[in-house]
PDB file of C-alpha atoms in Angstrom:
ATOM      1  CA  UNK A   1     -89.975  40.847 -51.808  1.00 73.00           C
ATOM      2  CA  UNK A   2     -88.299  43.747 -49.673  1.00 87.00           C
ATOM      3  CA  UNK A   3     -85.007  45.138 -51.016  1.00 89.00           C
ATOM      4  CA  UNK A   4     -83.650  44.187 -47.972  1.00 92.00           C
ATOM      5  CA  UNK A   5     -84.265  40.320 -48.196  1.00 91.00           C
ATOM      6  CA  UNK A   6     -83.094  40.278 -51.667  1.00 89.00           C
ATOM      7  CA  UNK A   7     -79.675  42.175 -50.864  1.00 91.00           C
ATOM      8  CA  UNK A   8     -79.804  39.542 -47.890  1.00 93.00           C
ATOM      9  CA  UNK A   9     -80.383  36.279 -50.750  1.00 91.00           C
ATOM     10  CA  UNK A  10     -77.722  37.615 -53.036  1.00 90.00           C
ATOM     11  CA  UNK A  11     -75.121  38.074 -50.352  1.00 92.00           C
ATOM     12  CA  UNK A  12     -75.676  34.441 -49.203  1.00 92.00           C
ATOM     13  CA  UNK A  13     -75.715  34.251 -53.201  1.00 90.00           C
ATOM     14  CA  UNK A  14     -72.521  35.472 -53.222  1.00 90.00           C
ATOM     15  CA  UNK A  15     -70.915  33.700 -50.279  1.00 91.00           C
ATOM     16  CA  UNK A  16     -72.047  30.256 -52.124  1.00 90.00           C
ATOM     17  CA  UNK A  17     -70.540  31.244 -55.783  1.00 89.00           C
ATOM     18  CA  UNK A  18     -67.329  32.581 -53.884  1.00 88.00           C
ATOM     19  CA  UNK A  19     -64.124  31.584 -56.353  1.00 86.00           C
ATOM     20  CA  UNK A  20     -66.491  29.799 -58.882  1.00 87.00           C
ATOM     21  CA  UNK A  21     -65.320  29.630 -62.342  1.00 85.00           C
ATOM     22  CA  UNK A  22     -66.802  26.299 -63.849  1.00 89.00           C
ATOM     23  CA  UNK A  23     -70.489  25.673 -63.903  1.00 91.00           C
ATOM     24  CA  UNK A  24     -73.756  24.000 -65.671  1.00 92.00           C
ATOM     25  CA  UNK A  25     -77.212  25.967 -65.236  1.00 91.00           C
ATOM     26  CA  UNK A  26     -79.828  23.368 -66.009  1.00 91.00           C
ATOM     27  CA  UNK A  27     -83.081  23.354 -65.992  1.00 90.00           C
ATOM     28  CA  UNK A  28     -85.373  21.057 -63.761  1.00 89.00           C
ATOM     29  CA  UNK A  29     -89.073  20.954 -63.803  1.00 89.00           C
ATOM     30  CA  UNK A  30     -91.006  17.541 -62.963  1.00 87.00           C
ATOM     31  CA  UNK A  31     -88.548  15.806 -61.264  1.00 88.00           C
ATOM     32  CA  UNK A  32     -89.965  14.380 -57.974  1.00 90.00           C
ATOM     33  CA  UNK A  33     -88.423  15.094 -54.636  1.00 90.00           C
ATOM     34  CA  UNK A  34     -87.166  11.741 -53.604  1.00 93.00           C
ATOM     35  CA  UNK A  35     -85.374  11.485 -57.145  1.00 91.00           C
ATOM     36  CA  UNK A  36     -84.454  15.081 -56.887  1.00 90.00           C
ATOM     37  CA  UNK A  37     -82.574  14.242 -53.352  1.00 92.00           C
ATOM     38  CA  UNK A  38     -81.129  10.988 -54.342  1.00 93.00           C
ATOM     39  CA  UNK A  39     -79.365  12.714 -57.352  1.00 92.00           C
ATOM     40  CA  UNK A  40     -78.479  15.680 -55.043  1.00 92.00           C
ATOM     41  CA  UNK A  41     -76.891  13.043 -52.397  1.00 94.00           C
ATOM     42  CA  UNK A  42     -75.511  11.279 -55.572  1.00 92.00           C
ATOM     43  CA  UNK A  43     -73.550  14.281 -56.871  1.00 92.00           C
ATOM     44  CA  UNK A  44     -72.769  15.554 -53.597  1.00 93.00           C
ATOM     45  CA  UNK A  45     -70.494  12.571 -53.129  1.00 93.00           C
ATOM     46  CA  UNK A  46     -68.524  13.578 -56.121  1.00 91.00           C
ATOM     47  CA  UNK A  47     -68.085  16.926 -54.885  1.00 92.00           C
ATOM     48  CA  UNK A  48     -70.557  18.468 -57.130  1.00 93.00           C
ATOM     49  CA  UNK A  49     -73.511  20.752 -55.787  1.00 93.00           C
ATOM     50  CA  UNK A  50     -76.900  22.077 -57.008  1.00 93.00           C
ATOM     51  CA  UNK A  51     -78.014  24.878 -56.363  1.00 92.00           C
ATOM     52  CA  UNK A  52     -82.002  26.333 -57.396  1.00 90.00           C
ATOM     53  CA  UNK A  53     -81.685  30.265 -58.082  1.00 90.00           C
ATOM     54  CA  UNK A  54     -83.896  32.930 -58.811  1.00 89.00           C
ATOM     55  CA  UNK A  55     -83.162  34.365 -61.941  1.00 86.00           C
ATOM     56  CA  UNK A  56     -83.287  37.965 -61.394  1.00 86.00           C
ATOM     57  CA  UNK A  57     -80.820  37.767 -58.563  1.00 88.00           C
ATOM     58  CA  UNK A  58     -78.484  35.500 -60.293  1.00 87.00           C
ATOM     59  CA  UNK A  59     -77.919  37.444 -63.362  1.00 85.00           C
ATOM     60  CA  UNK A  60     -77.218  40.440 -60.693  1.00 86.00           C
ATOM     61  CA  UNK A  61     -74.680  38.512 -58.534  1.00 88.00           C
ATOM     62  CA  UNK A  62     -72.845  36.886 -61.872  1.00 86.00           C
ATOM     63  CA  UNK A  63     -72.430  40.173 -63.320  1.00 84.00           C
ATOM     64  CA  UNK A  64     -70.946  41.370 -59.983  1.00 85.00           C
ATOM     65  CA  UNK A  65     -68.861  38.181 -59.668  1.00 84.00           C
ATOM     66  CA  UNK A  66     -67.489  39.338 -63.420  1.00 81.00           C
ATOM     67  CA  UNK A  67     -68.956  36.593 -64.832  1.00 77.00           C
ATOM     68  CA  UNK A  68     -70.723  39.034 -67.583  1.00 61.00           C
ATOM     69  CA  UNK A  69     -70.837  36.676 -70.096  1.00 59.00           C
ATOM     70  CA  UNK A  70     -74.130  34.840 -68.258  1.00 63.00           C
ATOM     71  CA  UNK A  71     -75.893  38.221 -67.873  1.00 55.00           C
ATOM     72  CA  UNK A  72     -74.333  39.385 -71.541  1.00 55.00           C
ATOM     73  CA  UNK A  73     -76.226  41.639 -73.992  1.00 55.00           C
ATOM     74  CA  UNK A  74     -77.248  38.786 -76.447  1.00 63.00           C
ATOM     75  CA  UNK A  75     -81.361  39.324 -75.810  1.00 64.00           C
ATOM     76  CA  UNK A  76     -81.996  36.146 -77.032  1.00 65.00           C
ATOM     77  CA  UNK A  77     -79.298  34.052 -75.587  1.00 64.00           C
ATOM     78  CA  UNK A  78     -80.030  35.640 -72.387  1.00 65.00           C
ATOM     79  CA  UNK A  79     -83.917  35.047 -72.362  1.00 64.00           C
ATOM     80  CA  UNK A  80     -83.493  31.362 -73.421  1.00 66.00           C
ATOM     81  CA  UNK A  81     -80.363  31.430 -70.360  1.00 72.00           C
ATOM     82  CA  UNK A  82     -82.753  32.828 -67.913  1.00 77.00           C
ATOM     83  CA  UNK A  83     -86.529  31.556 -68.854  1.00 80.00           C
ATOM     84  CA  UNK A  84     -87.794  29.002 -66.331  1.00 83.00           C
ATOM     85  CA  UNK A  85     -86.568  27.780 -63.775  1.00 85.00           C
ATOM     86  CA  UNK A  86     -82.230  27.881 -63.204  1.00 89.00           C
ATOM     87  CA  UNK A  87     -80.423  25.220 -61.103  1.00 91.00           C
ATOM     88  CA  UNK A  88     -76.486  26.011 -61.222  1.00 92.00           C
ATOM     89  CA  UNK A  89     -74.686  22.586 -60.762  1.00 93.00           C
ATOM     90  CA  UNK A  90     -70.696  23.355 -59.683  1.00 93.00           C
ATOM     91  CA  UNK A  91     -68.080  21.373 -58.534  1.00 89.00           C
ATOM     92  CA  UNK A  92     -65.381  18.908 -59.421  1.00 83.00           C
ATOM     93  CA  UNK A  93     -61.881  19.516 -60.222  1.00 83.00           C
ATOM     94  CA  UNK A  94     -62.733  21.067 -63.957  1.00 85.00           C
ATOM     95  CA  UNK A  95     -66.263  21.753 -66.501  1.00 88.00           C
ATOM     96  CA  UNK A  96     -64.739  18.604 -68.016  1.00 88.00           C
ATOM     97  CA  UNK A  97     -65.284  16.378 -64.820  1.00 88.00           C
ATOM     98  CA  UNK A  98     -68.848  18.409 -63.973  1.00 90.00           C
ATOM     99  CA  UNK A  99     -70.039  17.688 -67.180  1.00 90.00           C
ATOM    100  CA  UNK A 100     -69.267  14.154 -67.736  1.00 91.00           C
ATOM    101  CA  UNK A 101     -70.962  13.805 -64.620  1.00 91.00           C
ATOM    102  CA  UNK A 102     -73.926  15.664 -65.250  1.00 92.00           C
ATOM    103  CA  UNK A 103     -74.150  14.067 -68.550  1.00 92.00           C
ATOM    104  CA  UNK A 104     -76.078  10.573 -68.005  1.00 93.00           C
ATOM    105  CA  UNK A 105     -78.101  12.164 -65.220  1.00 92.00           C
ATOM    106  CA  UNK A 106     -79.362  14.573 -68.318  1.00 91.00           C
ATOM    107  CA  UNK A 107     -80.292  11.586 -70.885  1.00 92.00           C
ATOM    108  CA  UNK A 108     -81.666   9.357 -68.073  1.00 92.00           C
ATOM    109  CA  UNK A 109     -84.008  12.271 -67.280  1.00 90.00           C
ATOM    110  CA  UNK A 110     -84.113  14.124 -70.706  1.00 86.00           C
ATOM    111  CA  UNK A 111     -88.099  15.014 -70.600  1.00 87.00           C
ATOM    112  CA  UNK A 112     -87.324  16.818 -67.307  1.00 89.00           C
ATOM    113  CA  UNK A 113     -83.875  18.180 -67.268  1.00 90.00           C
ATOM    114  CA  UNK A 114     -82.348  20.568 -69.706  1.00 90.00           C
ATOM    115  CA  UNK A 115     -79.174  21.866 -70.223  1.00 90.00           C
ATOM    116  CA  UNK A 116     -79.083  25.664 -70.529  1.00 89.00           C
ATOM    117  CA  UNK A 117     -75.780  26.396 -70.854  1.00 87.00           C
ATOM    118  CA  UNK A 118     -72.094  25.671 -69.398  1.00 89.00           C
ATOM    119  CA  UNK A 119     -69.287  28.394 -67.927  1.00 88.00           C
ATOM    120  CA  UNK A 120     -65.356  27.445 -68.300  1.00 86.00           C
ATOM    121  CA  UNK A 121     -63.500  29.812 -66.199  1.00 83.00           C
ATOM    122  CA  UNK A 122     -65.917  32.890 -66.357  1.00 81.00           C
ATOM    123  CA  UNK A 123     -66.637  31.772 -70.260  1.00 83.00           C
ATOM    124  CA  UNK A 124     -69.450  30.145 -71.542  1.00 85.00           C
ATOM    125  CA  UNK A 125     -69.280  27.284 -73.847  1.00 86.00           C
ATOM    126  CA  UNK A 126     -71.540  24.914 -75.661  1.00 87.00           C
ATOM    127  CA  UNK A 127     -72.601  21.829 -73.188  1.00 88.00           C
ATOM    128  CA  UNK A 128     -71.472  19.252 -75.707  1.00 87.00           C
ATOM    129  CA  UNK A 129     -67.882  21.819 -75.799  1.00 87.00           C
ATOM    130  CA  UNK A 130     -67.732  21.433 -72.190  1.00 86.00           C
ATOM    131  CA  UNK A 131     -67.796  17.692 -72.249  1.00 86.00           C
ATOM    132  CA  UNK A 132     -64.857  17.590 -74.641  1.00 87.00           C
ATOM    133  CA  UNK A 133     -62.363  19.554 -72.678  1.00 84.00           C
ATOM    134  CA  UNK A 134     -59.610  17.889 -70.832  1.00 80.00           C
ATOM    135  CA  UNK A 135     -60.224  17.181 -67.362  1.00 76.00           C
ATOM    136  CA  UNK A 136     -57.459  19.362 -64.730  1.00 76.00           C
ATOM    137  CA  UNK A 137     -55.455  16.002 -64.560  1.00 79.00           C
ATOM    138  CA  UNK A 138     -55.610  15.329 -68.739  1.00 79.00           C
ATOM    139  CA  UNK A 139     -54.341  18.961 -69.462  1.00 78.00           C
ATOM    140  CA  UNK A 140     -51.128  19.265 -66.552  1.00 82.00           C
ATOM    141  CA  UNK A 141     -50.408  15.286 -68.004  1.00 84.00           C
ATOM    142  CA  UNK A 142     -50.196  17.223 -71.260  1.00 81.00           C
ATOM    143  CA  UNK A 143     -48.338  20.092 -70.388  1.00 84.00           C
ATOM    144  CA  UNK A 144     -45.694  17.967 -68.977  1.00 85.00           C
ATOM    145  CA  UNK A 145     -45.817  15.714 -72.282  1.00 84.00           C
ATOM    146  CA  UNK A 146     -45.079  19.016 -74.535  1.00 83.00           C
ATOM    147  CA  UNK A 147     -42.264  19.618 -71.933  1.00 84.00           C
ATOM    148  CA  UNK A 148     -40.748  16.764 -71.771  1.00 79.00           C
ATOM    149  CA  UNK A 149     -41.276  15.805 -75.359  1.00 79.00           C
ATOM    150  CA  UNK A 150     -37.878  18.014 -76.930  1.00 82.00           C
ATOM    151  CA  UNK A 151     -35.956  16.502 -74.432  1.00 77.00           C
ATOM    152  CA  UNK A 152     -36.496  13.104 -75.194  1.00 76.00           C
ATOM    153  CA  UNK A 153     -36.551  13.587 -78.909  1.00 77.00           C
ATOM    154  CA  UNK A 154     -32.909  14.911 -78.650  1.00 76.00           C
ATOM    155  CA  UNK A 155     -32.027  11.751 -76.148  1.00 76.00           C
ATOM    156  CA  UNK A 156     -33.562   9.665 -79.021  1.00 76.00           C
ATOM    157  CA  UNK A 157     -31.654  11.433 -81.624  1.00 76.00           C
ATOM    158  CA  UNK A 158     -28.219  10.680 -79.401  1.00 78.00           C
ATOM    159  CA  UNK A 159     -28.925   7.501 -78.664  1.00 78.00           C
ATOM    160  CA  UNK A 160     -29.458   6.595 -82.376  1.00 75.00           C
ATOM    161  CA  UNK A 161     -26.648   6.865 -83.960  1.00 78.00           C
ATOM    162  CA  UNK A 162     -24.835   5.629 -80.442  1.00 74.00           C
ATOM    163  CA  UNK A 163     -26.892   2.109 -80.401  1.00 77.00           C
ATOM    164  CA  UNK A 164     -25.763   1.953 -84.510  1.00 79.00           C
ATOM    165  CA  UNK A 165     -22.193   1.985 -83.979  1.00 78.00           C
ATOM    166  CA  UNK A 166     -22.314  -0.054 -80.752  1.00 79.00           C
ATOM    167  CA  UNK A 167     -24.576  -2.723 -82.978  1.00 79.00           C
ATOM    168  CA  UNK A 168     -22.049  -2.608 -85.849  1.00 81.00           C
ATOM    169  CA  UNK A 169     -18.955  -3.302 -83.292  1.00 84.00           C
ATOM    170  CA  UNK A 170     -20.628  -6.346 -81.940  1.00 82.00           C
ATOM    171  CA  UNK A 171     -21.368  -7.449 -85.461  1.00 82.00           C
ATOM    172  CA  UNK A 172     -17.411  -7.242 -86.156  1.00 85.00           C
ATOM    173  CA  UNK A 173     -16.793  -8.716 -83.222  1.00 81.00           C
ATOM    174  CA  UNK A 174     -19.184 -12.076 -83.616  1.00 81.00           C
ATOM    175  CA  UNK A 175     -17.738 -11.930 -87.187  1.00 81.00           C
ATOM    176  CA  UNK A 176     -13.840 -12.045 -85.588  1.00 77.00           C
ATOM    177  CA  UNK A 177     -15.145 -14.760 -82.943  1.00 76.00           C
ATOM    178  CA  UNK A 178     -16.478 -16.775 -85.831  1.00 75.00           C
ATOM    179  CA  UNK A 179     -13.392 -16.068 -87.615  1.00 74.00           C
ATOM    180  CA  UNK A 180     -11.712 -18.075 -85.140  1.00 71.00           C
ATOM    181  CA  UNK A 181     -13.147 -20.634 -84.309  1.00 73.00           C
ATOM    182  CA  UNK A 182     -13.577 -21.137 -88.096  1.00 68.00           C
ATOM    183  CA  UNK A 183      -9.252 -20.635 -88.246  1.00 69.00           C
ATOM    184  CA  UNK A 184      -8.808 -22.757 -85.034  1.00 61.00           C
ATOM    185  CA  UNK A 185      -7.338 -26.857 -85.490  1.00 63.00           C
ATOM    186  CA  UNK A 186     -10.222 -28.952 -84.313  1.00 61.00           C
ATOM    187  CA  UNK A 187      -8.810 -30.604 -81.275  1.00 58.00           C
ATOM    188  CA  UNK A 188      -7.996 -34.528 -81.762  1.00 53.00           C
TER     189      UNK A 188
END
């Protein structure tokens, strides 16, 4: 292949990784092509793509992209990333999301996909870590809980002591109406 066609595949390369941070590289070898395209059409509807790459030019275009941690210096990390054949599956709104997708498409087909590896913003991370993180929607619902959660502890802690004393003035003042009624002539 001419240098000129492979500057030509990693620009379009490039163009197609543009602003991606969160990815799965799998590997898929056996899969027939009507499967293949009904899984592609599948995820494709959830916003998630495949993508088939050619190793050499991928390592290249992720280093450039500053994702160095996929073409790191580990040598056998990166020959068990890289051997074979590399389909990078991206999308969703998180890893979290991309993953839990990708996750019962990998154990329905386990003899002929394989999970090689996951990136969570620019960082790679164990598959099964990736399924564990929060999804973009679990982690802003928590960020707002941590927020809001001194506030309403010092509401609580006003409140309290508030709902006591208003408790103990009813009490006195059932006691005072029964009082009464106990003092009060019975009408003849």
């Amino acid at each position: 292949m001419s240098k000129v066609i492979k500057q030509m595949q990693m620009d379009a390369l490039k163009r197609d990784f543009n602003g991606v941070r969160d990815m799965v590289l799998l590997n898929i070898v056996g899969l027939d092509a009507i499967t293949e395209n009904q899984l592609r059409l599948g995820l494709r509807k959830k916003g998630i793509r495949l993508q088939l790459v050619k190793n050499s030019l991928a390592r290249r275009v992720f280093r450039d992209m500053g994702l160095s941690v996929l073409a790191d210096t580990d040598a056998k990390a990166e020959k068990k990333r890289w051997t074979g054949a590399t389909t990078v599956a991206w999308g969703g709104n998180s890893i979290a999301e991309l993953s839990k997708e990708l996750e019962p498409i990998v154990k329905k087909h386990e003899k002929k996909m394989k999970v090689k590896t996951a990136v969570a913003d620019g960082q790679e991370v164990p598959f099964a870590t990736a399924l564990k993180m929060p999804t973009k929607a679990e982690a802003l619902g928590r960020v707002v809980m941590l927020a809001l959660a001194p506030a309403s502890r010092v509401a609580a802690q006003i409140i309290g002591p508030a709902s006591q004393v208003c408790g103990q003035i009813k009490g006195i003042k059932d006691s005072k109406k029964d009082e009464a009624t106990a003092e009060a002539p019975p009408a003849a």
